[in-house]
Coordinates of C-alpha atoms in Angstrom, one line a residue:
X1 CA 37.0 72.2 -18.3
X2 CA 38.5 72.1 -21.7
X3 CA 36.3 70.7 -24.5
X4 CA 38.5 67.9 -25.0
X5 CA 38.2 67.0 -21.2
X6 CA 34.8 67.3 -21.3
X7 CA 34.1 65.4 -24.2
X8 CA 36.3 62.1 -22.9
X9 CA 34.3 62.5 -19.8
X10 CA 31.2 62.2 -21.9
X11 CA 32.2 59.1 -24.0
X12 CA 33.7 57.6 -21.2
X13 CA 30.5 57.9 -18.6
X14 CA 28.4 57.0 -22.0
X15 CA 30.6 53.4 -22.0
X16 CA 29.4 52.6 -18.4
X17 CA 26.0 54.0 -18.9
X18 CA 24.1 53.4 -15.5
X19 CA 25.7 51.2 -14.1
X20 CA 26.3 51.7 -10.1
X21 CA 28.1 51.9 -8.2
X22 CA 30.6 54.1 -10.5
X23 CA 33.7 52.2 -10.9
X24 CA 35.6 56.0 -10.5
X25 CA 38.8 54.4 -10.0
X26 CA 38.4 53.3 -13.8
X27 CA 37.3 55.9 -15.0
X28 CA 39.9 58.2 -13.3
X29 CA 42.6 55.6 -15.1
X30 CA 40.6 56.1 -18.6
X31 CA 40.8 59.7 -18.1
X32 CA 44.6 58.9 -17.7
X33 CA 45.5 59.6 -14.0
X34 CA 46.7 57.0 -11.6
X35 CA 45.0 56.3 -8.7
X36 CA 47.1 54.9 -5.0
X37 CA 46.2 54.8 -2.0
X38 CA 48.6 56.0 1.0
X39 CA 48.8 55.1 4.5
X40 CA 51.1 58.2 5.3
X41 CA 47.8 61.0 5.2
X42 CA 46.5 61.6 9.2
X43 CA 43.0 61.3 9.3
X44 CA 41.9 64.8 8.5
X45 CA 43.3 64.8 4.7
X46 CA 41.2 62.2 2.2
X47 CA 43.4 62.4 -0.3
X48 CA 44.7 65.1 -2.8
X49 CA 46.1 65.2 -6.4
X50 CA 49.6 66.2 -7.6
X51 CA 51.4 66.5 -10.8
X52 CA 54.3 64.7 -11.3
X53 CA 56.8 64.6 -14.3
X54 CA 53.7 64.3 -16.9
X55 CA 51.7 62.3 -15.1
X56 CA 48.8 63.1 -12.2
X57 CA 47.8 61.4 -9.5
X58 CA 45.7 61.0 -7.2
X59 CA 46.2 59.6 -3.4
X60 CA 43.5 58.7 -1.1
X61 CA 43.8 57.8 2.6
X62 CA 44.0 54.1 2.4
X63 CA 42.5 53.9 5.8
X64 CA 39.0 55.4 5.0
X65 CA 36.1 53.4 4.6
X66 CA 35.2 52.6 1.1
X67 CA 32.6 55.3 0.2
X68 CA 34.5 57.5 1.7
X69 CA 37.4 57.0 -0.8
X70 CA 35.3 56.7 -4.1
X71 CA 33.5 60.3 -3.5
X72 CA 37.6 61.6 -2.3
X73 CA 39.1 60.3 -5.7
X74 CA 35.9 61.5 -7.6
X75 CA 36.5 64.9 -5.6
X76 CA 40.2 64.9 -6.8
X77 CA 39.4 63.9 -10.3
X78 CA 36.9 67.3 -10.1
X79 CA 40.2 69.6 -9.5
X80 CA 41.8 67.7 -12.5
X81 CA 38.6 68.0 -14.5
X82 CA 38.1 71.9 -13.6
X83 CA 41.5 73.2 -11.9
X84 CA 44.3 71.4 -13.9
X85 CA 45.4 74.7 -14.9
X86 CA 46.7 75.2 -11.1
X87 CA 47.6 71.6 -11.3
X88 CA 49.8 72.6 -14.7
X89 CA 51.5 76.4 -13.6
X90 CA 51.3 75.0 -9.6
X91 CA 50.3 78.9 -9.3
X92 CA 47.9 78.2 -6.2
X93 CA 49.7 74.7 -5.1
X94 CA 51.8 76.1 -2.2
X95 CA 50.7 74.0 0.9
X96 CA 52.7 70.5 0.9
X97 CA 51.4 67.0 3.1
X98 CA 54.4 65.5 4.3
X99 CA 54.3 61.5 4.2
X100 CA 55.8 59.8 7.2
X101 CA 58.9 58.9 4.5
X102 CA 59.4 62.6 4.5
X103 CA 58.4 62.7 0.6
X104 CA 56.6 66.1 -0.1
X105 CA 53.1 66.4 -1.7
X106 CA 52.0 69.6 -3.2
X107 CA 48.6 70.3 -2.1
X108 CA 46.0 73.0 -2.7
X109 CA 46.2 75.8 0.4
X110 CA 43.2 75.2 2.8
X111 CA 42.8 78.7 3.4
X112 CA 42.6 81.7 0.9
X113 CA 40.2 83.4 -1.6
X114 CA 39.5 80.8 -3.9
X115 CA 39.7 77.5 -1.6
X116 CA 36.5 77.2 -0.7
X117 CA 34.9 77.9 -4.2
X118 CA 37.3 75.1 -5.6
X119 CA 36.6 72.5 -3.1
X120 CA 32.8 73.1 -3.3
X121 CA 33.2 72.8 -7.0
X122 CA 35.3 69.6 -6.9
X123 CA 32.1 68.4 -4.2
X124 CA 29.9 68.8 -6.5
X125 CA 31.6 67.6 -9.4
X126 CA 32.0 64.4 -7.4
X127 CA 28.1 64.4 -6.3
X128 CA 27.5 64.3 -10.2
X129 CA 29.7 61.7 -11.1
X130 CA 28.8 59.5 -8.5
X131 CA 25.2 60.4 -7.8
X132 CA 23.7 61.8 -11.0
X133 CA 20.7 63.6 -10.3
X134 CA 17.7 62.0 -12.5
X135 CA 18.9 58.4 -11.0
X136 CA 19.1 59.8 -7.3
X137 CA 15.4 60.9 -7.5
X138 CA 14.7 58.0 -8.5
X139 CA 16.6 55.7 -6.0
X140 CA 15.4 57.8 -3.1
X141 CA 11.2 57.6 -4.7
X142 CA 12.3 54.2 -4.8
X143 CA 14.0 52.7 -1.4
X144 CA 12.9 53.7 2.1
X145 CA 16.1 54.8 3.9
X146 CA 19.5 56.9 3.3
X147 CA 22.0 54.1 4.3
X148 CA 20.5 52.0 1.0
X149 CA 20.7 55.1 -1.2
X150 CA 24.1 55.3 -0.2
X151 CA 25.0 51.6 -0.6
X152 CA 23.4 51.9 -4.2
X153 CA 25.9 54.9 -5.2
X154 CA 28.6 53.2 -3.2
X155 CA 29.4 56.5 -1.3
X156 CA 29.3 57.1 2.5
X157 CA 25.8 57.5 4.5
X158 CA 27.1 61.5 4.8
X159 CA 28.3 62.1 1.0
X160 CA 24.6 60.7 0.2
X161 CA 22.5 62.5 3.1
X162 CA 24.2 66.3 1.5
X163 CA 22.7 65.1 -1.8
X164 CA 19.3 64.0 -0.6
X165 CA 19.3 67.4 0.7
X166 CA 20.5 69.6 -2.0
X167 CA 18.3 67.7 -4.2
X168 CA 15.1 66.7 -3.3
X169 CA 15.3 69.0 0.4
X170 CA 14.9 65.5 1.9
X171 CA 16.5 65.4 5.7
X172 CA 16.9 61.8 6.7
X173 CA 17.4 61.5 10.8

């Protein structure tokens, strides 16, 4: 993440302060990327991020639940946030999602040496964003199951359940 990047995050996560659920489509627009949904992904792909011309943006899968699609566009605005350099020399962009109108998206490979590392990064870049740590220990000391921590972040019961674990080791059944 460039300094600049980093810092207009900052200011722009100061502005909403703790406020949630995280509004990430605005703050994906404030960090100047556009935001649509599609209805031409199949059910395995959430959503991805592309360049085009001088402008990114991000698709999500339109027919995904709610929570679902906030921690996929936060995910996507992680690979701007850390990998826009791939994004920029399209170096590692060499898998393409066809849409049923036969445009072609360029898509990070789902195989290969570095695949996993980035999508775990852009995970838990999205975790952050959405579900910053000091105010999930304190939602989950606070309400008594995972399905209102995750209505509270506005993320799905699963995006919320991987947190709880990683950080309080709390399993909820």
């Amino acid at each position: 993440m460039t300094c600049e990047q980093e810092e207009k995050l900052n200011i722009i996560l100061s502005d909403i302060g703790n406020k949630f659920p995280r509004n990430i489509v605005d703050i994906c627009n404030r960090m100047g990327l556009d935001v649509e949904e599609t209805e031409d992904f199949p059910s395995d792909i959430s959503g991805l991020i592309y360049k085009k011309d001088d402008k990114y943006i991000i698709l999500v899968n339109a027919f995904h639940k709610i929570g679902r699609k906030s921690f996929t566009i936060a995910h996507e605005l992680g690979h701007f946030v850390l990998h826009k350099q791939l994004l920029d020399e399209k170096s590692e962009i060499v898998s393409y999602i066809k849409s049923k109108e036969e445009d072609i998206f360029p898509a990070l490979p789902r195989c290969g040496t570095n695949y996993n590392c980035y999508e775990t990064q852009a995970n838990n870049f999205a975790a952050n964003i959405l579900m910053p740590e000091d105010e999930f220990i304190r939602i989950c000391d606070k309400v008594n199951s995972i399905e209102e921590i995750a209505a509270y972040f506005g993320v799905s019961i699963q995006a919320a359940t991987i947190r709880a674990q990683k950080v309080k080791g709390i399993f909820f059944l």
